[in-house]
Coordinates of C-alpha atoms in Angstrom, one line a residue:
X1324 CA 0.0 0.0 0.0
X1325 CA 2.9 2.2 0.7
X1326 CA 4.0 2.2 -2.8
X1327 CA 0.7 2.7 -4.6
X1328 CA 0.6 5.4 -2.2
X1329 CA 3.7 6.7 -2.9
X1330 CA 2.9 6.6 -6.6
X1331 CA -0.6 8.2 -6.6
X1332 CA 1.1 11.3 -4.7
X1333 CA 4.0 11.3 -7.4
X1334 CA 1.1 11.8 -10.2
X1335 CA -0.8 14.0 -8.3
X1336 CA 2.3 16.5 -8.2
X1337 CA 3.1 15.5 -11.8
X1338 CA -0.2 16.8 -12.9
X1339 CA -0.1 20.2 -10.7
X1340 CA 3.4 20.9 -12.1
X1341 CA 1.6 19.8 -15.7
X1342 CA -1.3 21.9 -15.4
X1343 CA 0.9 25.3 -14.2
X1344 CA 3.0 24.9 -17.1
X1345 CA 1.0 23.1 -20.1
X1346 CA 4.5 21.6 -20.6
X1347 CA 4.8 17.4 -20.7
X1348 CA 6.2 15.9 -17.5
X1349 CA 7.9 12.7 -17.2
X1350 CA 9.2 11.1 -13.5
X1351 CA 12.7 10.1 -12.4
X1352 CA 14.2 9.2 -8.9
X1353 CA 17.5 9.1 -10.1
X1354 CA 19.3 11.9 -12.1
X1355 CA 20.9 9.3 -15.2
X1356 CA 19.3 9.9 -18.1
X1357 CA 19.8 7.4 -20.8
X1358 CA 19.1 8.8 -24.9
X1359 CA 18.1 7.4 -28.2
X1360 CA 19.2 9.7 -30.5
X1361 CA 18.4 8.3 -34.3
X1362 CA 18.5 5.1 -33.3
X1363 CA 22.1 5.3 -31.1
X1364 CA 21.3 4.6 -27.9
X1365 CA 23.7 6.3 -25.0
X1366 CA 23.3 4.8 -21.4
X1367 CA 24.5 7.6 -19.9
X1368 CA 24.2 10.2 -22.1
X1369 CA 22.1 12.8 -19.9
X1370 CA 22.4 14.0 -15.5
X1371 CA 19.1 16.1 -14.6
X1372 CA 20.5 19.7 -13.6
X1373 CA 17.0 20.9 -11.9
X1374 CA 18.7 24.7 -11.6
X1375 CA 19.5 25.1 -15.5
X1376 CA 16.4 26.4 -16.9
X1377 CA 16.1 24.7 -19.7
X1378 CA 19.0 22.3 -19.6
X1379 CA 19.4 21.9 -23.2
X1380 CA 20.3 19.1 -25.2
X1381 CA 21.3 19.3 -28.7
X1382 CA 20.3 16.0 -31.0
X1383 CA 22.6 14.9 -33.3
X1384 CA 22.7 16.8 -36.3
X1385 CA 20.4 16.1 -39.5
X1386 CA 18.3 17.1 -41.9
X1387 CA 16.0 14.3 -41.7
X1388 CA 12.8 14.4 -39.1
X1389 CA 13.9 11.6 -36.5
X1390 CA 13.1 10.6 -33.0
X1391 CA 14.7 11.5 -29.8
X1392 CA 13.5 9.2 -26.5
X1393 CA 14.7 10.2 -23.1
X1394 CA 14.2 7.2 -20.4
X1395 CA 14.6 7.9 -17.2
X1396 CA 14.9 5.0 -14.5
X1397 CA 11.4 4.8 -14.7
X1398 CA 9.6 6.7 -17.2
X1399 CA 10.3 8.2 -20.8
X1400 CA 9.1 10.5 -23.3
X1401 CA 9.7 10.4 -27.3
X1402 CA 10.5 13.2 -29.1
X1403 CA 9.3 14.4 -33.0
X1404 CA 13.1 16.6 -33.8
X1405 CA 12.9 18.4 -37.1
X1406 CA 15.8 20.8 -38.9
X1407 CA 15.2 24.1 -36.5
X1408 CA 12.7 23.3 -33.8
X1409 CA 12.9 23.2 -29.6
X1410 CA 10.7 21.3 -28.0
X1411 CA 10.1 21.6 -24.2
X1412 CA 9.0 19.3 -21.1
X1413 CA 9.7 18.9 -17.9
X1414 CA 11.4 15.8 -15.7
X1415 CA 10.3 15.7 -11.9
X1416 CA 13.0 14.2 -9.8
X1417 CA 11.9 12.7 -6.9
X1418 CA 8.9 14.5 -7.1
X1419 CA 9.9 17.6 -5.8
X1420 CA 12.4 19.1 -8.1
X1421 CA 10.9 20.3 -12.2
X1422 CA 14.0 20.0 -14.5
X1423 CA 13.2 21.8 -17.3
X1424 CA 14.7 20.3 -20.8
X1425 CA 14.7 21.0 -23.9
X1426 CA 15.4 19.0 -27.1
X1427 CA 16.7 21.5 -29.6
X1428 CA 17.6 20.9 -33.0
X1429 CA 21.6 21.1 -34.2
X1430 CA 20.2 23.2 -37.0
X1431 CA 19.2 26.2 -36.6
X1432 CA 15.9 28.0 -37.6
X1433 CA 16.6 30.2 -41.2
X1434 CA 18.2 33.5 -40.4
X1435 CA 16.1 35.8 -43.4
X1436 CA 18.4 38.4 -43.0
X1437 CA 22.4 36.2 -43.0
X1438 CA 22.8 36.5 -46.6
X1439 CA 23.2 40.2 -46.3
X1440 CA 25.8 40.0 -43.8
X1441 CA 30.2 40.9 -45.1
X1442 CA 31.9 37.7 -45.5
X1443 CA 35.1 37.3 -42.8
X1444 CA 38.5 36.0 -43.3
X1445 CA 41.0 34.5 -40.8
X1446 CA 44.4 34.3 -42.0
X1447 CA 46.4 30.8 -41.1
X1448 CA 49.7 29.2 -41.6
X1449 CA 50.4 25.9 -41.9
X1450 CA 52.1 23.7 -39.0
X1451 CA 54.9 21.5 -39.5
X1452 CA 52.5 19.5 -38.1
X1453 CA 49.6 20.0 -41.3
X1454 CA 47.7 22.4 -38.4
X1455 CA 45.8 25.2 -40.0
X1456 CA 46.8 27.6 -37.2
X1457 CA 45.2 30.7 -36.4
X1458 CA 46.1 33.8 -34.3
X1459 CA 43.2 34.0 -31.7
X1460 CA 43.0 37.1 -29.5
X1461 CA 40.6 36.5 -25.9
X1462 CA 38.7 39.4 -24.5
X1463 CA 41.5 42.0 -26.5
X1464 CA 44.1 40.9 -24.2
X1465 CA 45.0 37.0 -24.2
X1466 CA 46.8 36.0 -27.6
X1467 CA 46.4 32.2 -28.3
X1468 CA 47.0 29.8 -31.0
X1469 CA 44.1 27.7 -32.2
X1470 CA 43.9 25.0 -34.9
X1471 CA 40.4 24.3 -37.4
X1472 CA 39.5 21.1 -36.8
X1473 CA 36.5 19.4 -39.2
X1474 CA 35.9 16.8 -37.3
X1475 CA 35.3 18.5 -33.7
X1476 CA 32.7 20.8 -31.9
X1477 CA 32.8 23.9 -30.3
X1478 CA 36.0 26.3 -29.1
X1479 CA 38.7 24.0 -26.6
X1480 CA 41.8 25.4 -24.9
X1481 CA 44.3 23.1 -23.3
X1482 CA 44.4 23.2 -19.3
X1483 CA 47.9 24.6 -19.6
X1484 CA 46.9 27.5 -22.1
X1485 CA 43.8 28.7 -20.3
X1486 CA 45.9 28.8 -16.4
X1487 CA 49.4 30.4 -18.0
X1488 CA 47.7 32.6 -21.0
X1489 CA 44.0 33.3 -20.0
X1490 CA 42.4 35.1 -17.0
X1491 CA 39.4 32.7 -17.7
X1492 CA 40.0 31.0 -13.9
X1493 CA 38.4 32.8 -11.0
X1494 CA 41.0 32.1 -9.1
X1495 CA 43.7 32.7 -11.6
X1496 CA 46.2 34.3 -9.2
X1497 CA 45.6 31.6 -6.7
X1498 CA 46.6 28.9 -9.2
X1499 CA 49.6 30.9 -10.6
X1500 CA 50.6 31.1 -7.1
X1501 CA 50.1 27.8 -6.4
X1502 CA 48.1 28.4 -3.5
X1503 CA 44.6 26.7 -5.1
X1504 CA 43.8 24.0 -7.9
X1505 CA 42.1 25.0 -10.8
X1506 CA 38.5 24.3 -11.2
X1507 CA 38.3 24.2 -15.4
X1508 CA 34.1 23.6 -14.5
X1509 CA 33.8 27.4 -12.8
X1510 CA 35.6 28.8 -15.9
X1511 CA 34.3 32.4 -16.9
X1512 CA 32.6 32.4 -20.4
X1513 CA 35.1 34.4 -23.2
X1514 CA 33.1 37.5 -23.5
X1515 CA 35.2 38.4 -27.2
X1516 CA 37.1 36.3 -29.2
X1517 CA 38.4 37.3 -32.2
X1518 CA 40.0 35.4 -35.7
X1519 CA 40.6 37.5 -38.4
X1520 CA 37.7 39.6 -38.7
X1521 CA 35.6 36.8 -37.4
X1522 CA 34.3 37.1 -34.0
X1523 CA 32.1 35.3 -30.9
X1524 CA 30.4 36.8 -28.0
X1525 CA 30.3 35.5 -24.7
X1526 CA 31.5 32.0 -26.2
X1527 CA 31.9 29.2 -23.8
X1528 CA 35.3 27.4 -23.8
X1529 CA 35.4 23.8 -23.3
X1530 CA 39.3 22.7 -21.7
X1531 CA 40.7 19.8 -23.3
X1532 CA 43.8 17.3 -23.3
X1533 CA 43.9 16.9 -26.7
X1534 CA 44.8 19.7 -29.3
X1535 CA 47.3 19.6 -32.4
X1536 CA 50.9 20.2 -31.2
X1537 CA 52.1 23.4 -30.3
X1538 CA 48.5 24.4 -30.4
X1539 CA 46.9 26.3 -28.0
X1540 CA 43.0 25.2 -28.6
X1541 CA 41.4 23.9 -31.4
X1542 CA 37.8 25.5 -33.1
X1543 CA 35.3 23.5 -34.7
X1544 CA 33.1 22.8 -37.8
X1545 CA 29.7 23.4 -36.0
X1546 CA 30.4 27.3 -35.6
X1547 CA 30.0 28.0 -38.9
X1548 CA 26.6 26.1 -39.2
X1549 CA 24.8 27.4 -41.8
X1550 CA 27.8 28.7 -44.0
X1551 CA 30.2 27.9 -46.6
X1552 CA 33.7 27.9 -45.0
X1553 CA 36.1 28.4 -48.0
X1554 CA 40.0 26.6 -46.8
X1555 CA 42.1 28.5 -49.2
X1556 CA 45.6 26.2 -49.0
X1557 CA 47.4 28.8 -52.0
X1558 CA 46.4 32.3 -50.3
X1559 CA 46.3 30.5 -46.5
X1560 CA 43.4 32.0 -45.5
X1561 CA 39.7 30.8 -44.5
X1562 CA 36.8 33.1 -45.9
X1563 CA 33.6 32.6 -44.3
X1564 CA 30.9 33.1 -46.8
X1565 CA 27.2 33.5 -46.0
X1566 CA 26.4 31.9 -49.9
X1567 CA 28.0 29.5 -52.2
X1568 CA 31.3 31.5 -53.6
X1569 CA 30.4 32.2 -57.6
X1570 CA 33.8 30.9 -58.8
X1571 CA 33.8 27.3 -58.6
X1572 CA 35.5 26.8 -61.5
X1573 CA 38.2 23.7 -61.0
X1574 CA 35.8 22.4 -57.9
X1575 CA 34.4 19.1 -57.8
X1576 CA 31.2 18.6 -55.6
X1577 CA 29.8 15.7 -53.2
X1578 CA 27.7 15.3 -50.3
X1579 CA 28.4 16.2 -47.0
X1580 CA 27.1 12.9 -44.5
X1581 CA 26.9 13.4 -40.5
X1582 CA 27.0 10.6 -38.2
X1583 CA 26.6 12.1 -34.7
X1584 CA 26.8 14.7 -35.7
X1585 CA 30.3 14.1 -37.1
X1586 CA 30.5 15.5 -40.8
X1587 CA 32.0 13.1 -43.6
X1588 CA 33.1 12.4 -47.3
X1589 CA 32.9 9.2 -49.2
X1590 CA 36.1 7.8 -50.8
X1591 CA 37.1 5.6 -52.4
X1592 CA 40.7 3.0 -52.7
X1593 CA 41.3 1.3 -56.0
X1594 CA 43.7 -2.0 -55.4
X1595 CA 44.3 -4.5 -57.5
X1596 CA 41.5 -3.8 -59.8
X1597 CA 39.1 -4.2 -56.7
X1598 CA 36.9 -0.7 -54.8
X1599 CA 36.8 -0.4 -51.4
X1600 CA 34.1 2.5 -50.2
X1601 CA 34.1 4.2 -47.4
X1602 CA 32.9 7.1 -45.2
X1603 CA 35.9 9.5 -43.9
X1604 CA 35.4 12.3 -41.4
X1605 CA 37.0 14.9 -42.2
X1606 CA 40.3 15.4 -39.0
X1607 CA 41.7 18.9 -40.2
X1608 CA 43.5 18.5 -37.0
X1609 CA 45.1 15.3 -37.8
X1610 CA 48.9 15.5 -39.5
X1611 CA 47.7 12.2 -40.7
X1612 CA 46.7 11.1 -44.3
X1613 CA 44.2 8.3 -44.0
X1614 CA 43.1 6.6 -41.0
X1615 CA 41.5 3.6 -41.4
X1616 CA 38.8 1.8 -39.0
X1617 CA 39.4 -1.7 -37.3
X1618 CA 35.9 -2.9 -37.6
X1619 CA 35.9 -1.4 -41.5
X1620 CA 38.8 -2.9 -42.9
X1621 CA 37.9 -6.6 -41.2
X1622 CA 34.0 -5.8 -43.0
X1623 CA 35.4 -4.8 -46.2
X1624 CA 38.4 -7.8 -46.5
X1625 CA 40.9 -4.4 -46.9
X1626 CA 44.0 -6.1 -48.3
X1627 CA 46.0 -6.8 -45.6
X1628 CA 49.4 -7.5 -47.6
X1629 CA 50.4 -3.4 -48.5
X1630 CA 53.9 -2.2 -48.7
X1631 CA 54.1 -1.8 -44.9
X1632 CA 55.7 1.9 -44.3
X1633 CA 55.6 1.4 -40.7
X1634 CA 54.6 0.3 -37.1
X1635 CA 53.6 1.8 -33.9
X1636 CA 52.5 2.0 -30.7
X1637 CA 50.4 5.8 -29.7
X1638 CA 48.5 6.8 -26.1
X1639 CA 45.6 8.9 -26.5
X1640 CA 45.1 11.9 -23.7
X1641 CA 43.7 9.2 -21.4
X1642 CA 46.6 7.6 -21.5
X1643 CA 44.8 4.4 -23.8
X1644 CA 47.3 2.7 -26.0
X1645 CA 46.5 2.5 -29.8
X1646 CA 49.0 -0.1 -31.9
X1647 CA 48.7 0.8 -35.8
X1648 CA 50.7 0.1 -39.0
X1649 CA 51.1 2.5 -41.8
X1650 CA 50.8 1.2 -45.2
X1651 CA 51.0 2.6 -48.9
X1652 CA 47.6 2.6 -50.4
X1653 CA 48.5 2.8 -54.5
X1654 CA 45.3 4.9 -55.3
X1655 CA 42.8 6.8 -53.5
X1656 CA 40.1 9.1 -54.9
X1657 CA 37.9 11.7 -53.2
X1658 CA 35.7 13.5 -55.3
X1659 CA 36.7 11.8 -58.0
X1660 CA 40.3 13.3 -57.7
X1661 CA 42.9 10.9 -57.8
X1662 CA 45.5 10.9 -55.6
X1663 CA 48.7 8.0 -55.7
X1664 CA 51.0 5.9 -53.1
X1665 CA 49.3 7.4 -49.7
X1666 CA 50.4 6.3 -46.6
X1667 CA 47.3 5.3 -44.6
X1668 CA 47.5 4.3 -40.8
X1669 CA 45.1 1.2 -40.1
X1670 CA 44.2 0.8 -36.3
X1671 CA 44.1 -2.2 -34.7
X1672 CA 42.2 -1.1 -31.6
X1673 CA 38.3 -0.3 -31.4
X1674 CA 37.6 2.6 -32.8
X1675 CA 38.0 5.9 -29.9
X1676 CA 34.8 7.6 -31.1
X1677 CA 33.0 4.8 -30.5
X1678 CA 31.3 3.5 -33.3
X1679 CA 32.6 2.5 -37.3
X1680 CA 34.6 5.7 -38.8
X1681 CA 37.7 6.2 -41.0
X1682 CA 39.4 9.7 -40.9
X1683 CA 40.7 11.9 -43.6
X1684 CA 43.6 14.1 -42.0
X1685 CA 45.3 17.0 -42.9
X1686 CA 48.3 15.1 -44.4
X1687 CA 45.9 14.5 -47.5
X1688 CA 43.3 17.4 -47.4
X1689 CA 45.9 19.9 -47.6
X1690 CA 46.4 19.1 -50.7
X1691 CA 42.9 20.5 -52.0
X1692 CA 41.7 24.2 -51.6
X1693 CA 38.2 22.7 -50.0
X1694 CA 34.4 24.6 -49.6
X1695 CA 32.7 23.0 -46.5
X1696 CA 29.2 23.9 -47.2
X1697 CA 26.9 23.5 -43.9
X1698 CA 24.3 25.3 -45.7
X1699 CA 23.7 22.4 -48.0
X1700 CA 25.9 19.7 -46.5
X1701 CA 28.0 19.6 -49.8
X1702 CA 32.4 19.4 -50.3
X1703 CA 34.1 21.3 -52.7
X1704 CA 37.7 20.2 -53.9
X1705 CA 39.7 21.6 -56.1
X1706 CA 44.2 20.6 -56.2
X1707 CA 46.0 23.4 -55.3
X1708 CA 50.1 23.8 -55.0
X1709 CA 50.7 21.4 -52.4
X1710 CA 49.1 18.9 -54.3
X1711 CA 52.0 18.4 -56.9

């Protein structure tokens, strides 16, 4: 009787929190949330925050209309997610506490007036290292050096730029000093940063272990949603344009595919008069050429007997050791550009983002002045110098 009593009071406050807000309400006496995003389930993809209001989570990105379920430990509520829409509900905890969420599309509703807005550039050099590196100035003050990476999200500094070259930290005098740890989760938000002419307002940056080396931070694909980002190799620069660029003359076009939001090419190897397919997210940050899935070279029978180039042993961030060979792959095409004797790393370990992937890095994309279009989720290659 307890329980059924128990339950019948949970409802009751359910339905008074319901009728006040007209929003859905769902119940949970623990704050793990697990999410089906498209079909990819994540266990523990979600923690109820009842003082964020809304806590926001952003589904994978896609223009397709999909379904996003939320299950708590013991209710759940499915989600209709369309290209530009929020929807809202609530999730008492224990029920006392209203968490407001919100399920908000990666893409964002149409902006009417962003074709009218100047195009920006941000000059970049090329690392040793195949970095596109970029002179980033914080809040007017704090210079930093910050890499374009394809194939990651949002603006991340490394712990050791943001305590020796930012004032980011609360406490940064304390921590200087010695005298106090950092706490990298009570960071201060960036209130300018500035690229080129490009620049972000009150931007949240995300500390990270990982970054290209002698990198300071790395900047992501998903803050120019919306746009054509133009990677211009012979004039190093990166324009971003608010329309497709009218010159396309010497460009080839494909499409753009996202898996978790991930974006990615198809390409293709040629071997022995046999294709082998794949998909290849694009790692700008990677000195790399080709990278090449465990699980997708066992599925594809990916010949096994290539000139070997060499062997090795690598530790992520985490401190997770990868073994890999490099091997010489005799032809490789990407939009339909041909491009002979690459060396291409195979990993023998499970795959670090979790599901089946290969990588294009920067060793080979460098070689193409390249249109990212996240307007219309199409790549634009054309050779440039490097490519000889």
């Amino acid at each position: 009787m307890k329980y059924i009593f128990l339950s019948a009071c949970l409802l009751t406050v359910a339905t008074v929190v319901n009728a006040q807000s007209k929003l859905p309400v769902i119940r949970a006496t623990s704050k793990s949330v697990a999410i089906n995003d498209g079909g990819f389930l994540d266990k523990n993809a979600w923690s109820l925050s009842p003082k964020t209001r809304p806590d926001i989570y952003t589904a994978d990105r896609t223009r397709e209309t999909k379904w996003v379920t939320f299950y708590t430990d013991i209710d759940s509520i499915r989600v209709k997610v369309k290209p530009g829409t929020r929807y809202d509900f609530i999730i008492l905890l224990n029920g006392k506490d209203s968490c407001y969420t919100q399920v908000a599309s990666a893409i964002p509703p149409v902006d009417k007036n962003q074709t009218s807005a100047k195009n920006d550039t941000i000059p970049f050099k090329l690392t040793a290292y195949n970095a596109i590196a970029v002179k980033a100035v914080l809040n007017d003050t704090d210079t930093l050096n910050l890499h374009f990476d394809a194939s990651s999200f949002d603006f991340h500094l490394t712990r050791d730029a943001i305590i020796k070259k930012t004032k980011l930290l609360p406490n940064q005098a304390d921590v200087l000093a010695g005298k106090a740890k950092p706490n990298f989760n009570s960071m201060n938000k960036a209130q300018k940063l500035q690229m080129g002419t490009a620049v972000w307002y009150n931007q949240e940056m995300l500390p990270t272990g990982l970054s290209s080396r002698e990198m300071d931070g790395r900047f992501a694909w998903n803050l120019f949603e919306g746009k054509q980002i133009e990677v211009d190799y012979d004039n190093n620069r990166i324009i971003i344009h608010n329309k497709t660029p009218k010159d396309l003359k010497g460009y080839e076009r494909s499409k753009i595919g996202f898996i978790k939001s991930f974006p990615y090419a198809t390409g293709t190897f040629e071997i022995a008069g046999k294709k082998y397919t794949g998909n290849f997210t694009m790692d700008t940050g990677s000195d790399q050429s080709l990278i090449l899935d465990s699980a997708w070279v066992a599925k594809n029978n990916f010949p096994t007997d290539l000139k070997l180039i060499k062997s090795s042993t690598i530790s992520d961030p985490r401190g997770v050791k990868y073994e890999m060979k490099i091997v010489e792959a005799p032809l490789f095409r990407l939009n339909g550009f041909p491009t002979a004797n690459i060396p291409t790393l195979i990993l023998s370990n499970k795959n670090p983002l979790g599901f089946e992937i290969n990588y294009l890095g920067n060793g080979l994309l460098k070689r193409f002045n390249m249109i990212l279009d996240f307007k219309n989720d199409y790549l634009y290659l054309k050779p440039n110098k490097l490519s000889s």
